[in-house]
Short mmCIF file of C-alpha atoms and ligand atoms in Angstrom, two decimals:
data_model
loop_
_atom_site.label_atom_id
_atom_site.label_comp_id
_atom_site.label_asym_id
_atom_site.label_seq_id
_atom_site.Cartn_x
_atom_site.Cartn_y
_atom_site.Cartn_z
CA MET A 737 22.59 -0.29 6.91
CA ILE A 738 19.62 0.14 4.55
CA GLU A 739 17.75 3.83 4.44
CA TYR A 740 14.57 2.53 3.70
CA ASP A 741 11.98 5.41 1.79
CA TYR A 742 8.92 5.28 0.02
CA LYS A 743 7.47 7.68 -2.89
CA LYS A 744 4.49 8.56 -3.77
CA PRO A 745 4.44 10.28 -7.23
CA GLU A 746 1.61 11.95 -9.11
CA SER A 747 2.24 11.05 -12.51
CA LEU A 748 3.77 8.94 -14.90
CA GLU A 749 6.48 11.04 -15.89
CA GLU A 750 7.31 11.25 -11.89
CA VAL A 751 7.36 7.33 -11.87
CA PHE A 752 9.74 7.25 -15.07
CA GLY A 753 12.21 9.48 -13.43
CA LEU A 754 12.58 7.69 -10.10
CA LEU A 755 12.64 4.21 -11.53
CA LYS A 756 15.84 5.76 -13.58
CA GLU A 757 17.35 7.58 -10.31
CA TYR A 758 16.92 4.37 -8.33
CA GLY A 759 17.14 1.30 -10.98
CA PRO A 760 17.09 -1.94 -9.46
CA ARG A 761 16.93 -0.59 -5.98
CA ALA A 762 13.29 0.44 -6.21
CA ALA A 763 10.12 -1.25 -6.93
CA LEU A 764 6.68 -0.41 -7.36
CA ILE A 765 3.72 -1.22 -5.30
CA ALA A 766 -0.20 -0.75 -6.15
CA GLY A 767 -2.15 -3.01 -3.61
CA GLY A 768 0.64 -3.96 -2.39
CA THR A 769 -1.01 -7.36 -1.60
CA ASP A 770 1.54 -9.25 -3.30
CA VAL A 771 4.71 -6.85 -2.50
CA MET A 772 3.61 -6.69 1.12
CA VAL A 773 3.17 -10.07 1.57
CA ASN A 774 6.77 -10.79 -0.22
CA ILE A 775 8.68 -8.47 2.10
CA ARG A 776 7.41 -9.87 5.00
CA ASN A 777 8.23 -13.84 4.13
CA THR A 778 11.82 -12.88 2.28
CA LYS A 779 12.18 -10.13 5.28
CA LYS A 780 13.96 -8.04 2.34
CA ALA A 781 12.39 -5.36 1.34
CA PRO A 782 13.44 -2.85 -1.71
CA GLU A 783 14.99 -0.48 -0.69
CA VAL A 784 12.43 2.33 -2.14
CA LEU A 785 9.01 1.77 -2.85
CA ILE A 786 7.38 3.66 -5.26
CA SER A 787 3.84 3.73 -4.62
CA LEU A 788 1.29 3.87 -7.49
CA ARG A 789 -1.27 5.18 -6.03
CA GLY A 790 -1.32 8.17 -6.16
CA LEU A 791 -1.81 8.00 -10.20
CA LYS A 792 -5.70 8.36 -9.67
CA ASP A 793 -6.75 8.26 -13.13
CA LEU A 794 -5.16 4.97 -13.99
CA ARG A 795 -8.65 3.53 -12.16
CA TYR A 796 -11.11 2.94 -14.56
CA ILE A 797 -13.72 1.12 -16.55
CA LYS A 798 -14.71 2.21 -19.89
CA LYS A 799 -16.68 1.36 -23.16
CA ASN A 800 -15.98 2.99 -25.87
CA ASN A 801 -14.45 1.41 -28.82
CA GLY A 802 -13.41 -1.74 -27.53
CA TYR A 803 -13.39 -1.71 -23.38
CA HIS A 804 -10.52 0.10 -21.37
CA ILE A 805 -9.33 -0.85 -17.89
CA GLY A 806 -7.36 1.01 -15.97
CA ALA A 807 -4.09 -0.86 -14.18
CA LEU A 808 -5.19 0.44 -11.04
CA THR A 809 -8.46 -0.99 -11.10
CA THR A 810 -9.26 -2.81 -7.94
CA HIS A 811 -10.81 -6.00 -8.17
CA ARG A 812 -13.47 -4.64 -5.66
CA MET A 813 -14.02 -2.35 -8.72
CA LEU A 814 -14.79 -4.97 -11.51
CA GLU A 815 -16.88 -6.98 -8.89
CA LEU A 816 -19.13 -4.46 -8.63
CA SER A 817 -19.27 -3.20 -12.31
CA GLU A 818 -22.60 -4.07 -13.92
CA LEU A 819 -20.56 -3.71 -17.46
CA VAL A 820 -17.88 -6.11 -16.21
CA LYS A 821 -20.34 -8.69 -15.34
CA THR A 822 -22.92 -8.41 -18.23
CA GLU A 823 -20.40 -8.30 -21.10
CA LEU A 824 -16.94 -9.35 -19.53
CA SER A 825 -18.43 -12.46 -17.28
CA ALA A 826 -15.24 -14.42 -17.51
CA LEU A 827 -13.41 -11.00 -15.84
CA TYR A 828 -16.17 -10.93 -13.02
CA ASP A 829 -15.99 -14.43 -12.34
CA GLY A 830 -11.90 -14.24 -11.94
CA ALA A 831 -11.66 -10.72 -10.24
CA SER A 832 -14.68 -11.37 -7.70
CA CYS A 833 -12.70 -14.89 -6.36
CA ILE A 834 -9.70 -13.29 -5.70
CA GLY A 835 -8.87 -13.46 -1.63
CA SER A 836 -11.47 -11.83 0.45
CA VAL A 837 -13.55 -8.22 0.15
CA GLN A 838 -10.68 -6.42 2.38
CA VAL A 839 -7.89 -8.00 -0.05
CA ARG A 840 -10.39 -6.74 -2.85
CA ASN A 841 -10.37 -3.73 -1.95
CA VAL A 842 -6.54 -2.62 -2.89
CA ALA A 843 -5.42 -5.12 -4.55
CA THR A 844 -5.28 -4.28 -8.76
CA ILE A 845 -6.03 -6.20 -11.87
CA GLY A 846 -2.44 -4.78 -12.77
CA GLY A 847 -0.87 -6.08 -9.94
CA ASN A 848 -2.55 -9.33 -10.29
CA ILE A 849 -0.90 -9.58 -14.17
CA CYS A 850 2.40 -7.85 -13.41
CA ASN A 851 2.93 -10.61 -10.74
CA ALA A 852 2.82 -13.14 -13.03
CA ALA A 853 1.72 -16.10 -10.53
CA PRO A 854 1.20 -18.80 -12.30
CA SER A 855 -2.28 -19.22 -10.24
CA ALA A 856 -3.38 -15.19 -11.24
CA ASP A 857 -6.88 -15.41 -11.27
CA THR A 858 -7.69 -12.76 -14.10
CA ALA A 859 -5.02 -14.07 -16.38
CA GLY A 860 -7.12 -16.58 -17.80
CA PRO A 861 -9.86 -14.42 -18.06
CA LEU A 862 -8.10 -11.45 -20.00
CA LEU A 863 -6.92 -14.50 -22.12
CA VAL A 864 -10.01 -15.19 -23.47
CA LEU A 865 -10.69 -12.06 -24.19
CA ASP A 866 -8.03 -11.21 -26.22
CA ALA A 867 -6.99 -8.67 -23.93
CA ARG A 868 -3.74 -6.34 -24.53
CA VAL A 869 -1.10 -5.09 -22.35
CA VAL A 870 -0.43 -1.39 -22.43
CA LEU A 871 2.88 -0.42 -20.80
CA GLU A 872 4.28 2.92 -20.93
CA GLY A 873 8.25 3.77 -20.43
CA PRO A 874 10.09 6.80 -20.71
CA GLU A 875 10.11 6.01 -24.72
CA GLY A 876 6.65 6.00 -24.96
CA ARG A 877 4.08 3.59 -24.87
CA ARG A 878 3.70 0.01 -26.31
CA SER A 879 0.46 -2.35 -26.53
CA VAL A 880 1.28 -6.41 -26.12
CA PRO A 881 -1.22 -9.27 -26.71
CA ILE A 882 -1.76 -10.82 -23.15
CA TYR A 883 -0.46 -13.82 -25.05
CA GLU A 884 2.81 -12.58 -25.16
CA PHE A 885 2.72 -11.16 -21.68
CA PHE A 886 4.22 -13.86 -19.34
CA THR A 887 7.26 -15.42 -20.37
CA GLY A 888 7.92 -17.48 -17.31
CA THR A 889 6.76 -17.87 -13.55
CA TYR A 890 6.80 -14.66 -11.76
CA LYS A 891 7.95 -13.37 -15.34
CA THR A 892 7.06 -11.14 -17.84
CA VAL A 893 7.93 -9.18 -21.04
CA ARG A 894 7.67 -5.92 -18.75
CA LYS A 895 11.55 -4.08 -18.79
CA GLN A 896 12.17 -2.42 -15.44
CA ASP A 897 11.56 1.21 -16.24
CA GLU A 898 7.77 0.60 -17.84
CA VAL A 899 4.40 0.84 -16.18
CA LEU A 900 1.69 -1.44 -16.83
CA VAL A 901 -0.95 1.24 -17.77
CA GLU A 902 -4.13 0.09 -19.38
CA PHE A 903 -5.75 -3.31 -20.49
CA GLN A 904 -7.58 -3.02 -23.68
CA ILE A 905 -10.43 -5.33 -24.57
CA PRO A 906 -11.26 -5.03 -28.62
CA ALA A 907 -14.88 -4.48 -29.32
CA GLU A 908 -15.52 -7.62 -31.31
CA MET A 909 -15.44 -9.48 -27.43
CA GLU A 910 -19.10 -7.86 -27.28
CA HIS A 911 -20.32 -10.47 -29.14
CA PHE A 912 -18.90 -13.05 -27.12
CA GLY A 913 -20.11 -14.52 -24.01
CA SER A 914 -17.62 -15.86 -21.49
CA ALA A 915 -16.79 -17.42 -18.22
CA TYR A 916 -14.00 -18.51 -15.68
CA TRP A 917 -13.90 -21.25 -13.31
CA LYS A 918 -12.04 -21.52 -10.68
CA TYR A 919 -11.19 -24.83 -9.24
CA SER A 920 -10.11 -24.90 -5.25
CA ARG A 921 -10.65 -26.99 -2.14
CA ARG A 922 -12.37 -23.77 -0.72
CA LYS A 923 -14.99 -21.36 -1.60
CA ALA A 924 -12.87 -18.57 -0.74
CA MET A 925 -9.72 -17.18 0.49
CA ASN A 926 -7.94 -20.11 -1.97
CA LEU A 927 -5.79 -20.25 -4.86
CA PRO A 928 -7.12 -21.96 -7.81
CA ILE A 929 -5.76 -25.61 -8.50
CA LEU A 930 -6.57 -25.16 -11.77
CA GLY A 931 -8.35 -21.93 -13.92
CA VAL A 932 -10.23 -22.55 -17.11
CA SER A 933 -11.73 -19.67 -18.91
CA VAL A 934 -13.69 -20.09 -22.01
CA SER A 935 -15.04 -17.53 -24.32
CA LEU A 936 -17.08 -18.07 -27.38
CA LYS A 937 -19.17 -16.32 -30.24
CA LEU A 938 -22.54 -18.36 -31.77
CA ASP A 939 -24.79 -18.21 -35.07
CA ASN A 940 -27.51 -19.90 -33.65
CA GLU A 941 -26.29 -22.96 -32.31
CA THR A 942 -22.87 -22.79 -34.17
CA ILE A 943 -19.78 -21.88 -32.54
CA SER A 944 -18.13 -19.60 -35.00
CA ASP A 945 -15.29 -18.43 -32.68
CA ALA A 946 -13.86 -19.46 -29.33
CA ARG A 947 -10.62 -19.12 -26.95
CA ILE A 948 -10.25 -21.60 -23.97
CA GLY A 949 -7.57 -20.07 -21.34
CA LEU A 950 -5.82 -22.37 -18.90
CA THR A 951 -4.34 -21.49 -15.45
CA VAL A 952 -1.81 -23.33 -13.11
CA ALA A 953 -1.94 -26.05 -16.23
CA ALA A 954 1.67 -24.53 -17.23
CA PRO A 955 4.40 -22.49 -16.12
CA THR A 956 2.11 -19.50 -17.65
CA PRO A 957 -1.72 -19.07 -18.41
CA VAL A 958 -1.86 -20.64 -21.30
CA ARG A 959 -4.30 -20.74 -24.39
CA ALA A 960 -5.63 -24.18 -25.60
CA TYR A 961 -5.50 -23.53 -29.57
CA LYS A 962 -6.04 -26.75 -30.46
CA ALA A 963 -9.32 -27.01 -28.80
CA GLU A 964 -10.12 -23.92 -29.80
CA GLU A 965 -9.61 -24.84 -33.47
CA PHE A 966 -11.43 -27.87 -32.91
CA LEU A 967 -14.67 -25.69 -31.50
CA LYS A 968 -14.69 -23.54 -34.61
CA GLU A 969 -17.80 -23.92 -37.07
CA ARG A 970 -18.75 -26.86 -34.88
CA GLN A 971 -22.25 -26.52 -33.19
CA LEU A 972 -22.59 -26.68 -29.46
CA THR A 973 -23.38 -30.29 -28.23
CA ASP A 974 -22.27 -31.95 -25.60
CA ASP A 975 -20.86 -34.05 -27.82
CA VAL A 976 -18.26 -31.50 -29.54
CA LEU A 977 -17.34 -29.60 -25.78
CA LYS A 978 -16.50 -33.12 -24.49
CA GLU A 979 -14.05 -33.38 -27.31
CA ALA A 980 -12.92 -30.08 -26.85
CA GLY A 981 -12.31 -30.92 -23.45
CA LYS A 982 -10.37 -33.59 -23.98
CA ILE A 983 -7.97 -31.76 -26.48
CA ALA A 984 -7.47 -28.84 -23.88
CA ALA A 985 -6.27 -31.60 -21.54
CA SER A 986 -3.77 -33.49 -23.72
CA PRO A 987 -0.06 -32.46 -23.96
CA ASP A 988 -1.12 -30.65 -27.22
CA CYS A 989 -2.72 -27.75 -25.32
CA CYS A 990 -1.09 -28.10 -21.27
CA SER A 991 1.50 -29.29 -19.04
CA PRO A 992 0.65 -29.05 -15.59
CA ARG A 993 2.44 -30.12 -12.69
CA ASP A 994 2.22 -32.50 -9.75
CA SER A 995 2.34 -30.14 -6.81
CA LEU A 996 1.03 -30.18 -3.44
CA ARG A 997 -2.75 -28.89 -4.45
CA GLY A 998 -3.26 -31.49 -6.70
CA GLU A 999 -1.62 -33.92 -9.20
CA ALA A 1000 -0.83 -33.57 -12.78
CA TRP A 1001 -3.41 -36.11 -13.58
CA TYR A 1002 -6.16 -34.55 -11.55
CA ARG A 1003 -5.72 -31.33 -13.09
CA ARG A 1004 -6.00 -33.07 -16.57
CA GLU A 1005 -9.43 -34.47 -15.76
CA ILE A 1006 -10.54 -31.25 -14.61
CA ILE A 1007 -9.54 -29.47 -17.96
CA GLU A 1008 -11.77 -32.18 -19.81
CA VAL A 1009 -15.05 -31.38 -17.38
CA TYR A 1010 -14.75 -27.99 -16.86
CA VAL A 1011 -13.98 -26.55 -20.83
CA ALA A 1012 -17.52 -28.01 -21.54
CA ARG A 1013 -19.04 -26.85 -18.33
CA MET A 1014 -17.85 -22.74 -18.72
CA ALA A 1015 -18.24 -23.27 -22.98
CA ARG A 1016 -22.19 -23.92 -21.23
CA ILE A 1017 -22.27 -21.35 -19.09
CA ALA A 1018 -20.20 -18.78 -21.36
CA ALA A 1019 -22.87 -19.61 -24.23
CA GLU A 1020 -25.49 -18.93 -21.35
CA ASN A 1021 -24.24 -15.51 -20.40
CA ILE A 1022 -24.57 -14.24 -24.37
CA LYS A 1023 -28.67 -15.06 -23.98
CA ASN A 1024 -28.72 -13.09 -20.71
CA ARG A 1025 -27.50 -10.28 -21.96
CA MET B 1479 15.29 3.95 10.55
CA LYS B 1480 13.87 6.72 8.38
CA LYS B 1481 10.90 7.90 9.45
CA VAL B 1482 7.85 9.23 7.61
CA SER B 1483 5.10 11.79 9.15
CA VAL B 1484 1.46 10.42 8.30
CA SER B 1485 -1.03 12.46 8.55
CA PHE B 1486 -4.99 10.80 8.42
CA THR B 1487 -8.02 10.94 10.07
CA LEU B 1488 -8.10 8.35 12.96
CA ASN B 1489 -11.80 7.50 14.51
CA GLY B 1490 -12.55 10.83 13.44
CA TYR B 1491 -9.42 12.90 14.95
CA PRO B 1492 -6.71 14.71 12.87
CA VAL B 1493 -3.95 12.39 13.81
CA THR B 1494 -0.11 12.20 12.57
CA ALA B 1495 2.42 9.46 13.27
CA GLU B 1496 5.89 9.82 12.83
CA VAL B 1497 6.54 6.14 12.62
CA PRO B 1498 9.44 3.99 10.63
CA VAL B 1499 8.69 3.96 6.52
CA THR B 1500 8.20 0.24 6.28
CA TRP B 1501 5.47 -0.04 8.98
CA SER B 1502 2.12 -1.39 8.15
CA LEU B 1503 -0.65 0.58 9.32
CA LEU B 1504 -1.85 -2.68 11.80
CA LYS B 1505 1.91 -1.66 13.92
CA THR B 1506 1.05 1.99 13.64
CA LEU B 1507 -1.87 1.54 15.14
CA ARG B 1508 -1.32 -0.67 17.98
CA GLU B 1509 2.23 0.26 18.96
CA ASP B 1510 2.38 4.35 18.18
CA PHE B 1511 -1.32 4.74 18.76
CA GLU B 1512 -1.50 1.84 21.26
CA LEU B 1513 -5.04 0.77 19.63
CA THR B 1514 -5.09 -2.92 20.19
CA GLY B 1515 -8.39 -3.35 18.82
CA ALA B 1516 -6.96 -4.63 15.36
CA LYS B 1517 -5.29 -7.91 15.76
CA GLU B 1518 -2.11 -9.68 14.07
CA GLY B 1519 -3.15 -13.01 13.23
CA CYS B 1520 -1.63 -13.96 10.38
CA GLY B 1521 0.30 -10.62 9.24
CA VAL B 1522 -0.07 -11.48 5.40
CA GLY B 1523 -3.62 -11.22 4.82
CA GLU B 1524 -5.10 -14.27 5.24
CA CYS B 1525 -7.40 -13.95 8.88
CA GLY B 1526 -8.93 -10.55 8.54
CA ALA B 1527 -8.37 -9.64 12.67
CA CYS B 1528 -6.58 -6.94 11.49
CA THR B 1529 -9.76 -5.70 9.57
CA VAL B 1530 -10.11 -1.53 9.65
CA ILE B 1531 -12.22 0.57 7.86
CA VAL B 1532 -10.21 3.14 5.32
CA ASP B 1533 -12.56 5.67 3.67
CA GLY B 1534 -15.26 3.40 3.61
CA ASP B 1535 -13.91 0.37 2.55
CA ALA B 1536 -12.90 -2.87 4.67
CA VAL B 1537 -9.05 -3.60 4.47
CA ASN B 1538 -6.72 -5.86 6.21
CA SER B 1539 -4.30 -3.03 8.27
CA CYS B 1540 -1.48 -5.71 8.10
CA LEU B 1541 -0.68 -5.68 4.29
CA TYR B 1542 -1.58 -1.47 4.57
CA PRO B 1543 2.04 0.43 4.28
CA VAL B 1544 1.34 3.28 6.67
CA PHE B 1545 2.26 6.25 4.27
CA GLU B 1546 -0.50 4.95 2.19
CA ALA B 1547 -3.04 6.62 4.65
CA GLU B 1548 -1.94 9.90 4.36
CA GLY B 1549 -5.42 11.97 3.94
CA LYS B 1550 -7.20 8.91 4.64
CA SER B 1551 -10.08 8.58 7.14
CA VAL B 1552 -9.35 5.18 9.51
CA MET B 1553 -11.67 3.86 11.70
CA THR B 1554 -11.11 0.72 13.99
CA ILE B 1555 -13.11 -1.17 16.44
CA GLU B 1556 -12.46 1.59 19.29
CA GLY B 1557 -14.20 4.20 17.23
CA ILE B 1558 -17.41 2.86 16.72
CA ALA B 1559 -19.09 3.23 20.16
CA GLY B 1560 -20.51 6.17 21.05
CA GLU B 1561 -18.24 8.97 23.03
CA ASP B 1562 -19.99 7.74 26.39
CA GLY B 1563 -19.38 4.39 25.85
CA THR B 1564 -23.03 3.05 23.90
CA LEU B 1565 -22.36 0.44 21.88
CA HIS B 1566 -22.68 0.07 18.41
CA PRO B 1567 -25.69 -1.86 17.44
CA ILE B 1568 -23.34 -4.76 15.60
CA GLN B 1569 -21.68 -4.58 19.07
CA THR B 1570 -24.41 -5.52 20.94
CA ALA B 1571 -26.16 -7.69 18.10
CA PHE B 1572 -22.57 -10.11 18.26
CA LEU B 1573 -23.37 -9.82 22.39
CA GLU B 1574 -26.92 -11.13 21.94
CA ASN B 1575 -26.34 -13.57 19.74
CA ASN B 1576 -23.32 -15.19 20.93
CA GLY B 1577 -21.42 -14.12 18.03
CA VAL B 1578 -18.60 -13.54 20.16
CA GLN B 1579 -16.31 -16.80 21.81
CA CYS B 1580 -12.76 -16.28 22.97
CA GLY B 1581 -13.09 -12.79 21.08
CA TYR B 1582 -9.92 -12.91 18.56
CA CYS B 1583 -11.53 -12.21 15.47
CA THR B 1584 -14.49 -10.23 17.08
CA SER B 1585 -13.01 -6.73 15.97
CA GLY B 1586 -11.98 -7.47 12.98
CA MET B 1587 -15.36 -9.38 11.77
CA ILE B 1588 -17.44 -6.49 13.06
CA MET B 1589 -15.56 -4.16 11.21
CA SER B 1590 -15.99 -6.38 7.92
CA ALA B 1591 -19.70 -6.16 9.14
CA LYS B 1592 -19.76 -2.43 9.68
CA ALA B 1593 -18.32 -2.01 6.31
CA LEU B 1594 -20.37 -4.04 4.72
CA LEU B 1595 -23.98 -2.73 6.79
CA ASP B 1596 -22.89 1.13 5.71
CA GLN B 1597 -22.66 0.40 1.83
CA ASN B 1598 -25.91 -2.23 2.19
CA PRO B 1599 -28.09 -1.63 5.20
CA ASP B 1600 -30.07 -4.87 3.92
CA PRO B 1601 -27.74 -7.54 2.63
CA ALA B 1602 -28.98 -11.14 1.92
CA GLU B 1603 -27.32 -13.84 3.54
CA ASN B 1604 -24.86 -14.54 0.69
CA ASP B 1605 -23.64 -11.16 1.18
CA ILE B 1606 -22.91 -11.22 4.65
CA ARG B 1607 -20.97 -14.79 3.92
CA THR B 1608 -18.98 -13.12 1.10
CA ASN B 1609 -18.27 -9.57 3.56
CA ILE B 1610 -16.78 -11.79 6.15
CA ALA B 1611 -14.93 -14.41 3.90
CA GLY B 1612 -12.04 -13.19 4.83
CA ASN B 1613 -12.73 -13.41 8.38
CA PHE B 1614 -11.13 -16.38 10.31
CA CYS B 1615 -13.31 -17.42 13.57
CA ARG B 1616 -11.97 -20.92 14.83
CA CYS B 1617 -14.91 -20.88 17.66
CA THR B 1618 -18.62 -20.18 16.70
CA GLY B 1619 -18.90 -22.06 13.19
CA TYR B 1620 -20.12 -18.45 11.52
CA VAL B 1621 -23.43 -19.28 12.15
CA GLN B 1622 -23.98 -17.05 15.26
CA ILE B 1623 -21.65 -14.04 13.55
CA VAL B 1624 -23.96 -14.28 10.64
CA GLU B 1625 -26.67 -14.34 12.96
CA ALA B 1626 -25.87 -11.23 14.85
CA ILE B 1627 -25.15 -8.99 11.72
CA GLU B 1628 -28.65 -10.12 10.31
CA MET B 1629 -29.97 -8.73 13.53
CA ALA B 1630 -28.05 -6.05 13.43
CA ALA B 1631 -28.68 -5.02 10.13
CA ARG B 1632 -32.86 -5.21 11.34
CA LYS B 1633 -32.16 -2.79 14.47
CA MET B 1634 -30.09 -0.22 12.24
CA GLU B 1635 -32.99 -0.06 9.91
C1 LIG C 2336 -4.91 -12.79 1.47
C2 LIG C 2336 -4.57 -13.07 -0.23
C3 LIG C 2336 -5.07 -13.71 -1.02
C4 LIG C 2336 -5.07 -13.57 -2.24
N1 LIG C 2336 -5.95 -14.52 -3.15
C5 LIG C 2336 -5.27 -14.21 -4.52
C6 LIG C 2336 -6.26 -14.94 -5.63
O1 LIG C 2336 -7.11 -15.97 -5.06
N2 LIG C 2336 -6.45 -15.01 -6.37
C7 LIG C 2336 -4.98 -14.15 -7.10
O2 LIG C 2336 -4.28 -14.29 -8.40
N3 LIG C 2336 -4.64 -13.69 -6.63
C8 LIG C 2336 -4.15 -13.45 -4.82
N4 LIG C 2336 -3.86 -13.20 -4.53
C9 LIG C 2336 -2.38 -11.95 -4.68
C10 LIG C 2336 -2.87 -10.84 -4.92
O3 LIG C 2336 -3.67 -10.30 -4.32
C11 LIG C 2336 -3.31 -10.27 -6.16
O4 LIG C 2336 -1.89 -10.74 -7.39
C12 LIG C 2336 -3.42 -8.32 -6.31
O5 LIG C 2336 -4.11 -8.67 -7.65
C13 LIG C 2336 -2.33 -8.48 -6.28
O6 LIG C 2336 -2.29 -6.39 -7.09
P1 LIG C 2336 -1.43 -5.47 -5.75
O7 LIG C 2336 -2.12 -4.17 -6.50
O8 LIG C 2336 -1.93 -5.91 -4.49
O9 LIG C 2336 -0.36 -5.40 -6.44
P2 LIG C 2336 1.07 -5.32 -5.95
O10 LIG C 2336 1.54 -6.12 -4.43
O11 LIG C 2336 1.42 -3.78 -5.76
O12 LIG C 2336 2.10 -5.69 -6.70
C14 LIG C 2336 2.40 -7.10 -7.38
C15 LIG C 2336 3.78 -7.13 -8.51
O13 LIG C 2336 3.31 -5.86 -9.34
C16 LIG C 2336 3.99 -5.20 -9.50
N5 LIG C 2336 2.80 -3.97 -10.46
C17 LIG C 2336 1.87 -3.63 -9.71
N6 LIG C 2336 0.89 -2.79 -10.57
C18 LIG C 2336 2.15 -1.91 -11.59
C19 LIG C 2336 1.95 -1.52 -12.84
N7 LIG C 2336 0.77 -0.88 -13.02
N8 LIG C 2336 2.88 -1.39 -13.12
C20 LIG C 2336 4.16 -2.31 -12.97
N9 LIG C 2336 4.23 -3.34 -12.35
C21 LIG C 2336 2.95 -3.49 -11.67
C22 LIG C 2336 4.54 -4.55 -8.55
O14 LIG C 2336 6.24 -4.17 -8.81
C23 LIG C 2336 5.04 -6.19 -7.81
O15 LIG C 2336 6.03 -6.70 -8.39
C24 LIG C 2336 -3.87 -12.84 -2.60
C25 LIG C 2336 -3.45 -12.10 -1.83
C26 LIG C 2336 -3.39 -12.03 -0.51
C27 LIG C 2336 -2.48 -11.42 0.53
S1 LIG C 2337 -3.40 -10.29 10.58
FE1 LIG C 2337 -4.10 -9.16 8.60
S2 LIG C 2337 -4.90 -10.31 7.75
FE2 LIG C 2337 -4.29 -11.84 9.41
S1 LIG C 2338 -14.58 -16.23 18.47
FE1 LIG C 2338 -12.51 -17.27 18.82
S2 LIG C 2338 -11.93 -16.75 16.78
FE2 LIG C 2338 -14.20 -16.22 16.54
#
């Protein structure tokens, strides 16, 4: 019989020690909203749960030469942060639409990204905000751009002995406006059928730089690079945005599947329409600052 | 199975539970403390029937590992009426406004409402709807519930 146990370390060093001691028999748990549901659905628990909630100093949202968000920051903290709402609007849009208030009060941004569901609502926003993922292991820290972090559905580059500690968003993003749209059947308590994030920078009415992130449009959240390239140095007009939407929805940028929630052709149509809409909102968000 | 000893404040009183490590807070409340106000609807965070307040925030107790309750303050529906049984203004507002039909969602609904009103005594209708979006009610259609929470907010001013 398995002797289940849990540990609640108070420092990263302790976490590394425990991960080494228990190896694959242990799993990390932050807010637990994915882990607990998995345990219940599969009726299989890891032998040892290592809680990260004792790492109290990994809960923060700071602006200091760029933006820094601790991995244990809850979606509710992001939702209630004025800084996130005004300067990282896409992340506000993403975090505030996750589950319910009860879920957001405990679920963390680090857990959302490490779980690496294709539908993770903070993934698209972090993609268009050029976030870097900071991982720490016994050998030290490394940082990975978020577009390299996901390697497949529920798969990431995180090594077994590493903890995600922080997201870094470059200072340059201060000049971008951003927005995220979760397309789903109901307004709350639903995973996206599709997610579209856009960030852009304007020079008068010329788009000087842009990022487009698509969620549930490929096995991992992806950037629509070709559509971004198209937008650069073009005017912010309906025709330009419409064309960018078309490119983003094409096989050059994404590979949506037919699934229970929606068919591929339908997802492509949403991308086409929502890239343009999100770009408009992103532009508004710069002006409203 | 290995048991844990978890000490926390439950409805204002210090308590210690000795329960299997894999138990959720919900299971501990219902089976160890015999507080059956919090319900298990889905067990996976979808329905809100298990909502309790931990350190001032509404959470799904079905997803909350009991070991995380160590040192925390937990409030359940059993703890919100006065010691003499006087109902909390949110409870009376639900009764007066027909916010209760079968009652299965009610304790979770009231705990979500309480966490909201404690943090924001004068919520807009939209805030109320956001804060109960994780509480499913299959009977009322929500209108009476939203009105009950608005009524409670006025009463509690
Ligand atoms: C009812 C309900 C509704 C939901 N709705 C949504 C939704 O609308 N959108 C959405 O995107 N998600 C949703 N989720 C999923 C979930 O809430 C999110 O993915 C959440 O952000 C996970 O965070 P957590 O802290 O709870 O993660 P946990 O469950 O604690 O962990 C998730 C995974 O990440 C690992 N992990 C966590 N933190 C770290 C870290 N710092 N370093 C390394 N590994 C780590 C864990 O080992 C685990 O594998 C929902 C879940 C529920 C139960
Ligand atoms: S029983 Fe906890 S949310 Fe349904
Ligand atoms: S009163 Fe029956 S579920 Fe709400």
